Amino acid sequence: MCLWWHLSIGIVAIEIATLWYSFHLAVLKQFGASGHGSSDSVITDEAELQQHQKLEKLYISTRAAKHFQRDIVRGVEGYIVTGSKQVEIGNKLSEDSRKYGVENTCTSGNTLSKAAISYSRARSQIEKERGNLLKAFGTQVAEPLRAMVMGAPLEDARHLAQRYDKMRQEAEAQAIEVSKRQIKVRETAGNIDNISKLESAEAKLEELKSHMAILGKEAVATMTAVEAQQQRLTLQRLIAMVESERTFHQRILYILDQLEGEMVSERQRIEASPNPVMENSMPPPPSYEEANGMFSTPTVDGSAENVEYFLAEVIHSYQAETDVELNLSVGDYVVVRKVAGNGWAEGECKGKAGWFPYEYIERRERVLASKIAQIF
């Protein structure tokens, strides 16, 4: 009677334990349906769960950084393509301006020709600076970021994280297997075969958990290093891009300031010294005999006038109207050999001699040697 009573109590206890465990599994399954995974509470502790969550965040962070790096590379490459076309167009404009400045001179002066040459020179410098900027964008920004996007460190870290995730899934499946074995052991109390299978399943689960913990730590460390490298390198390339563009705009501003200064100075010079208008009462240039030195202007004592030669710069262009006159262009230098009293002067420029209005020149005390060589 006493033995039967004890057996009944044992059977009732086993049934209660079985019902409780079934209820526990139902709760876990319901918890898993909410998206957290039915076996997390079985195979993980708090430290492992935090490690898993950190690895997920690292994976998301490095993926976003990789996409951002790829966007920068694509943007820079597009900028380089567009910029190269701008350089091509700018160089064509520079060449057209230079060609006009060299080949054309207006009858009223060569101010526009000089301005065209100055603009051509400045435009050429600007396009050279633009080319340097595009080169810097390619070598200092696009290439390093492209290498990191396609590089081994990021891919290795991601594969490591994927291996960890796969092992974690295996551990979760093994934890479910252990739970099933535990139920069978309870249902068939004393069954040695079921107990042996349970022990084997539990040993495999512990082995998976141990390997998973080691692999998880390695994956977190690797992904953390990659994330730090992504953040550092991307920021450095952005700074390099900003500095290159800042230097470019500073150089362009300097070139444009110089060009504007030259053009404004020329304009002010023209406005300050308007072209003299030849009045109808101005006498013609000296006669043929005087132009060819057949007689000289007498002085008070009857001897010939001894005129001192001097150099002068042409400030207004002059178009010769007779054979004894001399063509002049603004900026030319002439050797003045004679100044007549009727407003004409005689001299030599570019190997030719003749008469021209004296008001069209200005005397110069100092002249560059290169300018002197152009006179003769």
Coordinates of C-alpha atoms in Angstrom, one line a residue:
M1 CA 0.0 0.0 0.0
C2 CA 2.8 2.4 0.9
L3 CA 4.8 1.5 -2.2
W4 CA 1.7 2.1 -4.5
W5 CA 1.2 5.5 -2.9
H6 CA 4.8 6.5 -3.6
L7 CA 4.6 5.4 -7.2
S8 CA 1.4 7.3 -7.6
I9 CA 3.0 10.5 -6.3
G10 CA 6.0 10.0 -8.6
I11 CA 3.7 9.6 -11.7
V12 CA 1.8 12.7 -10.8
A13 CA 5.0 14.7 -10.4
I14 CA 6.3 13.6 -13.8
E15 CA 3.0 14.5 -15.4
I16 CA 3.1 18.0 -13.7
A17 CA 6.7 18.5 -15.0
T18 CA 5.7 17.4 -18.5
L19 CA 2.8 19.8 -18.6
W20 CA 4.9 22.7 -17.2
Y21 CA 7.6 22.1 -19.9
S22 CA 5.0 21.9 -22.7
F23 CA 3.6 25.2 -21.4
H24 CA 7.1 26.7 -21.4
L25 CA 7.8 25.6 -25.0
A26 CA 4.5 27.2 -26.1
V27 CA 5.5 30.4 -24.5
L28 CA 8.9 30.3 -26.3
K29 CA 7.2 29.6 -29.6
Q30 CA 4.8 32.5 -29.0
F31 CA 7.8 34.7 -28.1
G32 CA 9.6 33.6 -31.3
A33 CA 6.6 34.5 -33.4
S34 CA 7.2 38.2 -32.4
G35 CA 10.5 38.1 -34.3
H36 CA 13.1 37.5 -31.5
G37 CA 13.8 33.8 -32.2
S38 CA 12.4 31.0 -30.1
S39 CA 15.7 29.6 -28.9
D40 CA 17.6 32.8 -27.9
S41 CA 16.7 32.4 -24.2
V42 CA 17.9 28.8 -24.5
I43 CA 21.3 29.2 -26.1
T44 CA 22.3 32.7 -25.1
D45 CA 23.1 34.6 -21.9
E46 CA 23.1 38.4 -21.5
A47 CA 26.7 38.8 -22.7
E48 CA 26.2 36.8 -25.8
L49 CA 23.0 38.6 -26.6
Q50 CA 24.8 42.0 -26.4
Q51 CA 27.6 40.7 -28.6
H52 CA 25.0 39.5 -31.2
Q53 CA 23.2 42.9 -31.1
K54 CA 26.5 44.8 -31.4
L55 CA 27.5 42.7 -34.4
E56 CA 24.2 43.4 -36.1
K57 CA 24.7 47.1 -35.6
L58 CA 28.3 46.9 -37.0
Y59 CA 27.1 45.0 -40.0
I60 CA 24.5 47.7 -40.7
S61 CA 27.0 50.5 -40.1
T62 CA 29.7 49.1 -42.4
R63 CA 27.2 48.4 -45.1
A64 CA 25.9 52.0 -45.0
A65 CA 29.4 53.4 -45.0
K66 CA 30.3 51.2 -48.0
H67 CA 27.3 52.6 -49.9
F68 CA 28.3 56.1 -49.0
Q69 CA 31.8 55.5 -50.2
R70 CA 30.4 54.1 -53.5
D71 CA 28.2 57.2 -53.8
I72 CA 31.2 59.5 -53.4
V73 CA 33.2 57.6 -56.0
R74 CA 30.3 57.8 -58.5
G75 CA 29.8 61.5 -57.8
V76 CA 33.5 62.3 -58.2
E77 CA 33.8 60.2 -61.4
G78 CA 30.8 62.1 -62.8
Y79 CA 32.4 65.4 -61.8
I80 CA 35.7 64.4 -63.5
V81 CA 33.9 63.5 -66.8
T82 CA 32.0 66.8 -66.8
G83 CA 35.1 68.8 -65.7
S84 CA 37.1 67.2 -68.5
K85 CA 34.6 68.5 -71.0
Q86 CA 34.8 72.0 -69.5
V87 CA 38.6 71.9 -69.8
E88 CA 38.3 71.0 -73.5
I89 CA 35.8 73.8 -74.1
G90 CA 37.9 76.3 -72.1
N91 CA 41.1 75.5 -74.0
K92 CA 39.3 75.9 -77.3
L93 CA 38.1 79.4 -76.1
S94 CA 41.6 80.2 -75.0
E95 CA 43.0 79.3 -78.4
D96 CA 40.4 81.3 -80.3
S97 CA 41.1 84.3 -78.2
R98 CA 44.9 84.0 -78.7
K99 CA 44.4 83.6 -82.5
Y100 CA 42.3 86.8 -82.7
G101 CA 44.8 88.7 -80.6
V102 CA 47.7 87.7 -82.7
E103 CA 46.1 88.0 -86.1
N104 CA 43.9 91.1 -85.8
T105 CA 44.5 94.8 -85.1
C106 CA 41.8 97.4 -85.3
T107 CA 42.6 100.7 -87.1
S108 CA 41.9 102.6 -83.9
G109 CA 44.4 100.6 -81.9
N110 CA 45.2 97.1 -80.6
T111 CA 43.5 97.4 -77.2
L112 CA 41.1 94.6 -78.0
S113 CA 43.8 92.4 -79.4
K114 CA 45.9 92.9 -76.2
A115 CA 42.8 92.1 -74.1
A116 CA 42.1 89.0 -76.1
I117 CA 45.7 87.7 -75.6
S118 CA 45.5 88.4 -71.9
Y119 CA 42.2 86.6 -71.6
S120 CA 43.6 83.7 -73.6
R121 CA 46.5 83.4 -71.2
A122 CA 44.3 83.6 -68.1
R123 CA 41.8 81.1 -69.5
S124 CA 44.6 78.7 -70.3
Q125 CA 45.9 79.0 -66.7
I126 CA 42.3 78.4 -65.4
E127 CA 41.9 75.2 -67.4
K128 CA 45.3 74.0 -66.2
E129 CA 44.2 74.5 -62.6
R130 CA 40.9 72.7 -63.4
G131 CA 42.8 69.8 -64.8
N132 CA 44.9 69.7 -61.6
L133 CA 41.7 69.6 -59.5
L134 CA 40.3 66.8 -61.5
K135 CA 43.5 64.8 -61.2
A136 CA 43.5 65.4 -57.4
F137 CA 39.9 64.2 -57.2
G138 CA 40.8 61.0 -59.0
T139 CA 44.0 60.1 -57.1
Q140 CA 43.2 61.4 -53.7
V141 CA 39.5 60.7 -53.4
A142 CA 38.0 58.2 -55.9
E143 CA 40.9 55.7 -56.1
P144 CA 41.4 55.2 -52.3
L145 CA 37.6 54.9 -51.6
R146 CA 37.1 52.5 -54.5
A147 CA 39.9 50.4 -53.2
M148 CA 38.3 50.2 -49.8
V149 CA 34.9 49.4 -51.2
M150 CA 36.3 46.5 -53.2
G151 CA 39.0 45.6 -50.6
A152 CA 39.5 42.4 -48.7
P153 CA 39.3 43.7 -45.1
L154 CA 35.6 44.6 -45.4
E155 CA 34.6 41.5 -47.3
D156 CA 36.6 39.3 -44.8
A157 CA 34.9 40.9 -41.9
R158 CA 31.4 40.5 -43.5
H159 CA 32.1 36.8 -44.2
L160 CA 33.2 36.3 -40.6
A161 CA 30.0 37.9 -39.4
Q162 CA 28.0 35.6 -41.7
R163 CA 29.8 32.5 -40.4
Y164 CA 28.9 33.6 -36.9
D165 CA 25.3 34.1 -37.9
K166 CA 25.2 30.6 -39.5
M167 CA 26.7 29.0 -36.4
R168 CA 24.2 30.8 -34.2
Q169 CA 21.4 29.3 -36.3
E170 CA 22.9 25.9 -35.9
A171 CA 23.1 26.4 -32.1
E172 CA 19.5 27.5 -32.1
A173 CA 18.5 24.3 -34.0
Q174 CA 20.6 22.2 -31.6
A175 CA 18.9 23.9 -28.6
I176 CA 15.5 22.8 -30.0
E177 CA 16.8 19.3 -30.4
V178 CA 18.0 19.2 -26.8
S179 CA 14.6 20.4 -25.7
K180 CA 12.9 17.5 -27.6
R181 CA 15.3 15.0 -26.1
Q182 CA 14.6 16.3 -22.6
I183 CA 10.8 15.8 -23.2
K184 CA 11.4 12.2 -24.3
V185 CA 13.5 11.5 -21.3
R186 CA 10.8 12.7 -19.1
E187 CA 8.2 10.8 -21.0
T188 CA 10.2 7.5 -20.8
A189 CA 11.8 7.8 -17.4
G190 CA 14.7 5.4 -17.1
N191 CA 15.2 4.8 -20.9
I192 CA 19.0 4.6 -21.1
D193 CA 19.0 5.2 -24.9
N194 CA 17.1 8.4 -24.7
I195 CA 19.3 9.6 -21.8
S196 CA 22.4 8.9 -23.9
K197 CA 21.0 10.8 -26.9
L198 CA 20.1 13.7 -24.6
E199 CA 23.6 13.8 -23.2
S200 CA 25.1 13.7 -26.7
A201 CA 22.8 16.5 -27.9
E202 CA 23.7 18.6 -24.9
A203 CA 27.4 18.1 -25.4
K204 CA 27.1 19.2 -29.1
L205 CA 25.1 22.3 -28.0
E206 CA 27.8 23.3 -25.5
E207 CA 30.5 22.8 -28.2
L208 CA 28.5 25.0 -30.6
K209 CA 28.0 27.6 -28.0
S210 CA 31.7 27.7 -27.2
H211 CA 32.7 28.0 -30.9
M212 CA 30.0 30.6 -31.4
A213 CA 31.3 32.7 -28.5
I214 CA 34.8 32.7 -29.9
L215 CA 33.7 33.4 -33.5
G216 CA 31.4 36.2 -32.2
K217 CA 34.2 37.9 -30.4
E218 CA 36.5 37.7 -33.5
A219 CA 33.8 39.0 -35.8
V220 CA 33.0 41.9 -33.5
A221 CA 36.7 42.9 -33.2
T222 CA 37.2 42.6 -37.0
M223 CA 34.0 44.5 -37.9
T224 CA 34.9 47.2 -35.3
A225 CA 38.3 47.7 -36.9
V226 CA 36.8 47.9 -40.4
E227 CA 34.1 50.4 -39.2
A228 CA 36.8 52.6 -37.6
Q229 CA 38.9 52.5 -40.8
Q230 CA 35.9 53.4 -42.9
Q231 CA 35.0 56.3 -40.8
R232 CA 38.6 57.6 -40.7
L233 CA 39.4 57.1 -44.4
T234 CA 36.2 58.5 -45.7
L235 CA 36.5 61.6 -43.6
Q236 CA 40.1 62.1 -44.8
R237 CA 39.1 61.8 -48.4
L238 CA 36.2 64.3 -47.9
I239 CA 38.7 66.7 -46.3
A240 CA 41.1 66.2 -49.2
M241 CA 38.3 66.9 -51.7
V242 CA 37.4 70.1 -49.9
E243 CA 41.0 71.3 -49.6
S244 CA 41.7 70.6 -53.3
E245 CA 38.6 72.5 -54.4
R246 CA 39.4 75.4 -52.0
T247 CA 42.9 75.6 -53.4
F248 CA 41.5 75.6 -56.9
H249 CA 39.1 78.4 -56.3
Q250 CA 41.8 80.5 -54.6
R251 CA 44.1 80.1 -57.7
I252 CA 41.2 80.9 -60.0
L253 CA 40.4 84.1 -58.0
Y254 CA 44.1 85.1 -58.2
I255 CA 44.2 84.6 -61.9
L256 CA 40.9 86.5 -62.5
D257 CA 42.0 89.4 -60.2
Q258 CA 45.2 89.8 -62.3
L259 CA 43.2 89.7 -65.6
E260 CA 40.7 92.2 -64.4
G261 CA 43.4 94.5 -63.2
E262 CA 45.1 94.4 -66.6
M263 CA 41.9 95.1 -68.4
V264 CA 40.7 97.8 -66.1
S265 CA 44.1 99.5 -66.2
E266 CA 44.0 99.5 -70.0
R267 CA 40.4 100.9 -70.0
Q268 CA 41.4 103.7 -67.6
R269 CA 44.4 104.6 -69.8
I270 CA 42.2 104.8 -72.9
E271 CA 39.5 106.9 -71.1
A272 CA 42.2 109.2 -69.6
S273 CA 43.8 109.8 -73.0
P274 CA 41.2 109.8 -75.8
N275 CA 42.3 109.5 -79.3
P276 CA 43.2 113.0 -80.7
V277 CA 41.1 114.1 -83.6
M278 CA 43.0 115.4 -86.6
E279 CA 41.6 118.9 -87.3
N280 CA 41.1 120.0 -90.9
S281 CA 43.5 122.9 -90.2
M282 CA 46.4 120.5 -89.4
P283 CA 49.0 120.9 -92.1
P284 CA 50.2 117.9 -94.1
P285 CA 53.5 116.2 -93.3
P286 CA 56.7 117.9 -94.4
S287 CA 57.6 117.9 -98.1
Y288 CA 59.5 115.2 -99.9
E289 CA 62.8 117.1 -99.7
E290 CA 62.5 117.6 -95.9
A291 CA 61.3 114.1 -95.4
N292 CA 64.4 112.8 -97.2
G293 CA 66.8 115.2 -95.4
M294 CA 67.6 117.3 -98.5
F295 CA 67.7 120.4 -96.3
S296 CA 67.5 121.0 -92.6
T297 CA 65.8 123.5 -90.5
P298 CA 68.1 126.5 -90.1
T299 CA 68.9 127.9 -86.7
V300 CA 69.5 131.5 -85.8
D301 CA 73.2 131.5 -86.6
G302 CA 72.5 129.8 -90.0
S303 CA 73.9 126.3 -89.1
A304 CA 71.8 123.1 -89.4
E305 CA 69.6 122.1 -86.4
N306 CA 71.1 119.2 -84.4
V307 CA 68.1 117.3 -83.0
E308 CA 68.8 114.7 -80.2
Y309 CA 67.3 111.3 -80.9
F310 CA 65.0 109.8 -78.3
L311 CA 62.7 106.7 -77.8
A312 CA 58.9 107.0 -77.6
E313 CA 56.0 104.7 -77.0
V314 CA 53.0 104.7 -79.3
I315 CA 49.8 105.5 -77.3
H316 CA 47.4 105.8 -80.3
S317 CA 47.4 103.8 -83.5
Y318 CA 48.0 105.6 -86.7
Q319 CA 47.3 104.5 -90.3
A320 CA 49.6 106.0 -92.9
E321 CA 47.8 107.9 -95.7
T322 CA 50.8 108.7 -97.9
D323 CA 54.1 107.0 -98.8
V324 CA 56.1 109.3 -96.5
E325 CA 54.0 108.5 -93.4
L326 CA 54.6 105.6 -90.9
N327 CA 52.0 103.1 -89.6
L328 CA 51.9 102.9 -85.8
S329 CA 50.3 100.5 -83.4
V330 CA 49.6 101.0 -79.7
G331 CA 52.5 99.7 -77.6
D332 CA 55.1 100.0 -80.4
Y333 CA 58.3 101.9 -79.7
V334 CA 59.9 104.3 -82.2
V335 CA 63.2 106.1 -82.5
V336 CA 62.2 109.8 -83.0
R337 CA 64.8 111.5 -85.1
K338 CA 63.1 114.8 -85.9
V339 CA 60.2 116.9 -84.6
A340 CA 58.7 119.4 -86.9
G341 CA 57.0 122.6 -85.8
N342 CA 53.7 121.7 -87.4
G343 CA 52.8 118.7 -85.1
W344 CA 54.6 116.0 -87.1
A345 CA 57.5 113.8 -86.0
E346 CA 59.8 111.6 -88.1
G347 CA 61.3 108.4 -86.9
E348 CA 61.9 104.7 -87.4
C349 CA 59.8 101.7 -86.2
K350 CA 60.2 98.0 -87.1
G351 CA 62.7 98.8 -89.8
K352 CA 60.6 101.4 -91.5
A353 CA 60.9 105.2 -91.4
G354 CA 58.3 107.9 -91.9
W355 CA 56.3 110.8 -90.5
F356 CA 53.5 110.5 -87.9
P357 CA 51.5 112.9 -85.6
Y358 CA 53.7 113.8 -82.6
E359 CA 50.6 113.6 -80.3
Y360 CA 50.4 109.9 -80.9
I361 CA 53.5 109.1 -79.0
E362 CA 55.0 109.6 -75.5
R363 CA 58.7 110.0 -74.7
R364 CA 60.2 107.2 -72.6
E365 CA 63.4 107.5 -70.7
R366 CA 63.8 103.8 -70.0
V367 CA 62.9 100.9 -72.4
L368 CA 63.4 97.2 -72.0
A369 CA 66.1 95.8 -74.2
S370 CA 63.6 93.4 -75.8
K371 CA 61.5 96.3 -76.9
I372 CA 64.5 98.1 -78.4
A373 CA 65.2 95.0 -80.5
Q374 CA 61.7 95.2 -82.0
I375 CA 62.3 98.7 -83.3
F376 CA 64.9 97.8 -85.9

